[in-house]
Coordinates of C-alpha atoms and ligand atoms in Angstrom, one line a residue:
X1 CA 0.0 0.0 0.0
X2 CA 1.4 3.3 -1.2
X3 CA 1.7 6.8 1.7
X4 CA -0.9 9.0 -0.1
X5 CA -0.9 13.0 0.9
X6 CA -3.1 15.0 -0.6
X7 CA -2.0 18.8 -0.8
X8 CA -5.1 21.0 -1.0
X9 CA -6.0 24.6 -0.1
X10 CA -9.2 26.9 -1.3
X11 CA -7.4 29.2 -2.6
X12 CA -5.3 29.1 -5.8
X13 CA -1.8 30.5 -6.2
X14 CA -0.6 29.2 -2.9
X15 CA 1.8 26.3 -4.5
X16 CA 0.1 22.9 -4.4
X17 CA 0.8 22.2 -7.7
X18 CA 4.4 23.6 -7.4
X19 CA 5.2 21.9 -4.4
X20 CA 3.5 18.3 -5.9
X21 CA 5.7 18.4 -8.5
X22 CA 8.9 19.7 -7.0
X23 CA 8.1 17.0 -3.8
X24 CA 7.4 14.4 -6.0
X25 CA 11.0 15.0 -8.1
X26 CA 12.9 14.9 -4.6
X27 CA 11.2 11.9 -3.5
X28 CA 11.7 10.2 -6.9
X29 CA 15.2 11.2 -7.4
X30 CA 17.0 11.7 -3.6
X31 CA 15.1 9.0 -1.6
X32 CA 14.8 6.5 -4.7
X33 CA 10.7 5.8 -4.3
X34 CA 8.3 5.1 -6.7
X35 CA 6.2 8.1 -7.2
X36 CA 2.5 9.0 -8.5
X37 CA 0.8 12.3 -9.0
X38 CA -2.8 12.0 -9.5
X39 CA -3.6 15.5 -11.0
X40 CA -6.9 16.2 -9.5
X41 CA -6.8 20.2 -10.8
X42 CA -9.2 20.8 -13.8
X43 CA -6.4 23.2 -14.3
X44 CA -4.0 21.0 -15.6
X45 CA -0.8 22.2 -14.0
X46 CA 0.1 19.5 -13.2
X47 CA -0.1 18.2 -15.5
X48 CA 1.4 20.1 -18.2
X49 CA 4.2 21.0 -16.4
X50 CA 5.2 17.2 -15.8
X51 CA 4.8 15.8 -19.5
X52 CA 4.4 18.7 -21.7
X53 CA 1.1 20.3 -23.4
X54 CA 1.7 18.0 -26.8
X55 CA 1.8 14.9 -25.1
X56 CA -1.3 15.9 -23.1
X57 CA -3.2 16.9 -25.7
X58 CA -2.5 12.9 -27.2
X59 CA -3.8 12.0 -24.2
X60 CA -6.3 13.8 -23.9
X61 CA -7.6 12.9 -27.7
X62 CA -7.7 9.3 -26.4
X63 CA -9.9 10.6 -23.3
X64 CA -7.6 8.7 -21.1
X65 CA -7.5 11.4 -18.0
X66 CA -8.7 11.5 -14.5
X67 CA -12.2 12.8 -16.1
X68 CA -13.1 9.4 -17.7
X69 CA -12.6 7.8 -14.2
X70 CA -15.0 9.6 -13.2
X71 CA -17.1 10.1 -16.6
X72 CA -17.8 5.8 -15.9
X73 CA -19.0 6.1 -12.5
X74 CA -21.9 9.2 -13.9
X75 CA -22.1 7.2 -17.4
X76 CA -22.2 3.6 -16.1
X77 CA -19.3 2.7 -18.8
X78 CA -15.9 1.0 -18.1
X79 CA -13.3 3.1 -20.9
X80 CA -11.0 4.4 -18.4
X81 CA -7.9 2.1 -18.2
X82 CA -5.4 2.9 -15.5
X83 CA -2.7 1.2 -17.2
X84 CA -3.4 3.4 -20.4
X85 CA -4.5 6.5 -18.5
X86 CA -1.0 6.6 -15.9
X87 CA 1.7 8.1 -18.1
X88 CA 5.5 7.1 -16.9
X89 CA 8.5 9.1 -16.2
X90 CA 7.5 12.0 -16.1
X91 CA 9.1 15.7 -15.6
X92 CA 11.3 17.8 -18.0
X93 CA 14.0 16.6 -15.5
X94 CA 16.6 14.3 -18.0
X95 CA 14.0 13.8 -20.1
X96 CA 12.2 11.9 -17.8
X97 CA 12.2 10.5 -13.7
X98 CA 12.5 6.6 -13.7
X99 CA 9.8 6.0 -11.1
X100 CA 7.8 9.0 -11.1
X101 CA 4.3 8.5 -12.9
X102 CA 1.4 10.6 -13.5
X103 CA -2.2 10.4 -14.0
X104 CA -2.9 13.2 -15.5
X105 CA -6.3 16.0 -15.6
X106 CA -8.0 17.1 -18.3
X107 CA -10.0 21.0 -18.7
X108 CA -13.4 18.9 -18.9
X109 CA -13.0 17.9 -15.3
X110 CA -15.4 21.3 -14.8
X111 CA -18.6 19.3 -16.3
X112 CA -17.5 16.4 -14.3
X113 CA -17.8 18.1 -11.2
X114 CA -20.7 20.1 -12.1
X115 CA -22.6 16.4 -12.5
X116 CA -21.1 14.8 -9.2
X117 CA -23.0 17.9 -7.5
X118 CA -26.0 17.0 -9.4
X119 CA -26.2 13.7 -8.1
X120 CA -29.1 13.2 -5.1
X121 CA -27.5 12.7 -1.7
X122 CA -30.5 13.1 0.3
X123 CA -28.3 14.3 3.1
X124 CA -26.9 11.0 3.6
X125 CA -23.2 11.5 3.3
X126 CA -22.2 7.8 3.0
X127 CA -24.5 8.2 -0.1
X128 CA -22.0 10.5 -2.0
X129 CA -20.0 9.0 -4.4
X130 CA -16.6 9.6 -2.3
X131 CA -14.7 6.2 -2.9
X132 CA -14.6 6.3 -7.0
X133 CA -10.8 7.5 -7.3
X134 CA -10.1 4.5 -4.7
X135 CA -12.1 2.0 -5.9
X136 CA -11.4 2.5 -9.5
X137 CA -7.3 2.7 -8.9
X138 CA -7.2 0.5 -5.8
X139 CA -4.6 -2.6 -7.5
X140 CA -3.1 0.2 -9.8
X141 CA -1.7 1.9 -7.5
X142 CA -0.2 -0.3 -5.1
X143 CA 3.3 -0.9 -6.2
X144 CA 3.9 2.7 -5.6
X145 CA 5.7 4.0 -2.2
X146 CA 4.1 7.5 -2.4
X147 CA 0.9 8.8 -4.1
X148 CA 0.9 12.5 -4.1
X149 CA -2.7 14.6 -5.1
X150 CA -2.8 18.1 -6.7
X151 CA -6.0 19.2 -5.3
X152 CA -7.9 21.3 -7.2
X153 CA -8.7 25.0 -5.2
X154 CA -12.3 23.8 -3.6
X155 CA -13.4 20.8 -1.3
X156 CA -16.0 19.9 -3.6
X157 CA -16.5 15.7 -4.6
X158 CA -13.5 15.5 -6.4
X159 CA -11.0 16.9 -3.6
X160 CA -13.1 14.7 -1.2
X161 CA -12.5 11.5 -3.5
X162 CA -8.6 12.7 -3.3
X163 CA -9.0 13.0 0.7
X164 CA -10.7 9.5 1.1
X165 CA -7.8 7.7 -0.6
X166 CA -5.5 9.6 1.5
X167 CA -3.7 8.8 4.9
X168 CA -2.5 12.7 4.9
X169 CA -2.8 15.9 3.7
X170 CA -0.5 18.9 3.6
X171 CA -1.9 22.5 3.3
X172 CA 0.8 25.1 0.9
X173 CA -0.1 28.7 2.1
X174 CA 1.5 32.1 1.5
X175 CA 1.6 33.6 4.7
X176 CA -0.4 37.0 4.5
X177 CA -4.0 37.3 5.5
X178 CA -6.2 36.1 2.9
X179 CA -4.4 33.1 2.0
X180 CA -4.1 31.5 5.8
X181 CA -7.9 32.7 6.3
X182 CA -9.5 29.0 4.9
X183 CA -6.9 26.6 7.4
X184 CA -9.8 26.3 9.8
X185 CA -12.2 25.6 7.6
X186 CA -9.9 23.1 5.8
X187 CA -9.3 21.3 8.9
X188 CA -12.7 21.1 10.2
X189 CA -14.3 19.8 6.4
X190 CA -11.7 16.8 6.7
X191 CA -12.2 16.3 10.3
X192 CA -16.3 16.2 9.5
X193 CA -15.4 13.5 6.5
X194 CA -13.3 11.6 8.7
X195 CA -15.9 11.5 11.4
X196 CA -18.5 10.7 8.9
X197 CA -16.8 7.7 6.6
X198 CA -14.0 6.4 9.4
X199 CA -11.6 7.2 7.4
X200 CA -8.2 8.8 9.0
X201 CA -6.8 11.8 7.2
X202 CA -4.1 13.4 9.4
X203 CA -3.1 16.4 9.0
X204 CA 1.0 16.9 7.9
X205 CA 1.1 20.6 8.4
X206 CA 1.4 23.8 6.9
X207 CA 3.7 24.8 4.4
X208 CA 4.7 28.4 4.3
X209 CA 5.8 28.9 0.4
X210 CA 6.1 32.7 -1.3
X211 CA 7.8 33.7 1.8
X212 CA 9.5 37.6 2.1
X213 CA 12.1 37.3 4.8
X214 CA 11.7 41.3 4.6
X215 CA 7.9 41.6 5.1
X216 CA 6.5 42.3 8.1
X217 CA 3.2 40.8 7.0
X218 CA 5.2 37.4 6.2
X219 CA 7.2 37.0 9.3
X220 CA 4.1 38.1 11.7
X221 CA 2.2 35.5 10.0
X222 CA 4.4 32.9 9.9
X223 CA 4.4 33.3 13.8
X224 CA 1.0 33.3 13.9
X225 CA 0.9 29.8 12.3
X226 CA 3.5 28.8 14.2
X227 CA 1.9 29.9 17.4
X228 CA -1.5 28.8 16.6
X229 CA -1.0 25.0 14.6
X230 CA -1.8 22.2 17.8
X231 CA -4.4 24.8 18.7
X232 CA -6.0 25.6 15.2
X233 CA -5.7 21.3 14.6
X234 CA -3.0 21.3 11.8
X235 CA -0.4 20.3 13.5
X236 CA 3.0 21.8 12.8
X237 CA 4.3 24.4 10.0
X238 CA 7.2 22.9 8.6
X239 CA 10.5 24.9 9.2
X240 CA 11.5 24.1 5.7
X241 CA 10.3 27.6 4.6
X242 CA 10.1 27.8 0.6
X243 CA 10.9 31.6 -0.2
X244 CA 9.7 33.3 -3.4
X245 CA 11.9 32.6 -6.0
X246 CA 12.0 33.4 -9.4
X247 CA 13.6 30.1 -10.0
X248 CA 10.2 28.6 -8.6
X249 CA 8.2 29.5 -10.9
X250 CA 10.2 29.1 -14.2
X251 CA 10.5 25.8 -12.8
X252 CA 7.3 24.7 -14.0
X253 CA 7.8 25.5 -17.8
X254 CA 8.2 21.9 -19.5
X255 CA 9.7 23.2 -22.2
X256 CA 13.0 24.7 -20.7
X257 CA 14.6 20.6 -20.5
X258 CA 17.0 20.1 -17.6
X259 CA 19.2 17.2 -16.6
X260 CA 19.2 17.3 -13.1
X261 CA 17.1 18.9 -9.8
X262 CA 20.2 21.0 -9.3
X263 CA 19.7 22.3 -13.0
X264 CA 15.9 22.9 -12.3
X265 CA 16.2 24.6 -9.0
X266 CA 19.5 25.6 -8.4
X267 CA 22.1 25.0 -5.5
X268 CA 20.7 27.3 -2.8
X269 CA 16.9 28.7 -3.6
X270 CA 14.3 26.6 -4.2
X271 CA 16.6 23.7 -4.2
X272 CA 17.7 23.3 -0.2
X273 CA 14.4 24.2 1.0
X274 CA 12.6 21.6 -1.0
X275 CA 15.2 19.1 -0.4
X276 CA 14.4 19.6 3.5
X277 CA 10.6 19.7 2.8
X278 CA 11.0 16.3 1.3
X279 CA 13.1 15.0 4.2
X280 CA 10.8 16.5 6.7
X281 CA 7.6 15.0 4.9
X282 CA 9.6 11.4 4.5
X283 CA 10.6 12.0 7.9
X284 CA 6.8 11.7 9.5
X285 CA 5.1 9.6 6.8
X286 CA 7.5 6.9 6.3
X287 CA 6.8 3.4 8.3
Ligands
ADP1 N1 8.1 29.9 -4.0 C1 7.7 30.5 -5.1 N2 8.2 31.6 -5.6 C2 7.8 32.2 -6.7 N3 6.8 31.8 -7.4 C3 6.1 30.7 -7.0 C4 6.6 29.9 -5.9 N4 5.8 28.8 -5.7 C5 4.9 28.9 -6.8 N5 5.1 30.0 -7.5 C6 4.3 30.4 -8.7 O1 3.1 30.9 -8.2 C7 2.0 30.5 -9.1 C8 1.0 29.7 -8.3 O2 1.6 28.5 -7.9 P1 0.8 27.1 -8.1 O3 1.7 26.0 -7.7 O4 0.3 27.0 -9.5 O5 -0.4 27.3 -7.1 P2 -1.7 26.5 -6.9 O6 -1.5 25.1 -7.4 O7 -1.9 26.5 -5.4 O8 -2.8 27.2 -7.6 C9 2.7 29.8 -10.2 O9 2.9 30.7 -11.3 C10 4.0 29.3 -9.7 O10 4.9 29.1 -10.6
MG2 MG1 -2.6 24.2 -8.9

């Protein structure tokens, strides 16, 4: 059985998709695991970050994405195949990470969710359909030592499905007002579907990314967090702090083609504070 974090947040532009990608690379390349992302993110990001728009768009055409998981389940079909759907090596990283997968999104994961929400619950929340990511991967995804989600920005029936198949979860925020605002609520929505299914979904921490060593909004914040995490039910911030870098960013262009995570990220910024993220994560989720 794979460790499976889901990274989520409700707001967008915090770095879950970022930090999916780069955590996924260190754990694939510097700890030697077998990696999945499961793009979750009608967005894509993810997705095109780790194999490229051209290659997407060939799999997309053959409708082989996350969305036809979930198409079958509202259709009553059987087309999605996980072993034609889960694209290997991924990442513009030496043309490719042995042992780092993806399963990528596709843009019409909007309808799908629209028609999850449409589907009668009565109120009965062991009616929703929350187990059709698990069910439909369970066997596929069991040779892998890590499953990592890129959670799209809302906890709507798709994040939820993400949550279910997870042990933990791992909230990116930038540390100014507006983006630490929806923590509580975060926490509380997973501690309600935990409650409500049996499922465990612990809580990893917070991870302060964007961070201005020179603003006093960042660095009261980030005490805040700090201060606040037992209490407020996330845990811990982790004190690998990922600082804005330019280098973070153009990181996620596919198209520049790198040989190696120093290449990518550099020797000092993002590189050492992923590298200690990764350690830190590996450090609490490994048996
Ligand atoms: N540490 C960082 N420094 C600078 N830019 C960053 C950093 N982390 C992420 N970014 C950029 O910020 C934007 C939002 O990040 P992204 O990972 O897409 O957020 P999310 O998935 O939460 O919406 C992207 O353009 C990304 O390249
Ligand atoms: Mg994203």
């Amino acid at each position: 059985m794979p460790i499976t974090i889901s990274l989520i947040n409700l707001k967008g532009g915090v770095g879950k998709t970022t930090l999916t990608v780069a955590l996924a690379e260190f754990m694939a390349l510097q700890h030697d695991l077998k990696v999945l992302i499961i793009d979750l993110d009608p967005q894509t990001n993810a997705t095109v970050s780790l194999m490229g728009e051209h290659e997407w768009k060939k799999q997309n055409i053959k409708g082989q994405t996350i969305v036809q998981l979930f198409r079958d389940y509202l259709e009553n079909t059987h087309i999605f195949s996980a072993r034609e759907a889960i694209v290997h090596n991924v990442s513009n990283i030496g043309g490719g990470i042995t042992g780092l997968d993806l399963l990528p999104s596709s843009l019409d994961l909007i309808d799908i969710q629209d028609e999850l929400i449409k589907i009668p619950t009565r109120g009965i929340f062991s009616q929703r359909p929350l187990t059709i990511l698990g069910e439909t991967l369970c066997e596929d995804i069991n040779h892998y030592d890590i499953v990592l989600i890129d959670c799209p920005p809302n906890l709507g029936l798709i994040t939820q499905n993400g949550l279910i198949l997870s042990q933990y979860y791992l909230i990116p925020v930038i540390p100014d007002v507006l983006s630490t605002y929806g923590i509580p609520q975060i926490v509380a929505r997973v501690k309600r579907l935990e409650t409500e299914t049996g499922v465990h979904i612990k809580p990893l921490g917070v991870i302060v990314n964007h961070f201005r060593k020179n603003s006093p909004l960042h660095t009261n914040q980030l005490h805040l967090l700090q201060l606040n995490a037992e209490k407020s039910g996330y845990h811990q911030v982790f004190s690998a702090i990922i600082p804005e870098a330019t280098r973070a960013a153009n990181a996620m262009d596919f198209t520049l083609p790198v040989r190696s995570l120093h290449d990518k990220y550099g020797y000092e910024v993002p590189f050492k504070p992923y590298q200690k993220l990764s350690e830190e994560v590996l450090s609490i989720v490994s048996p």
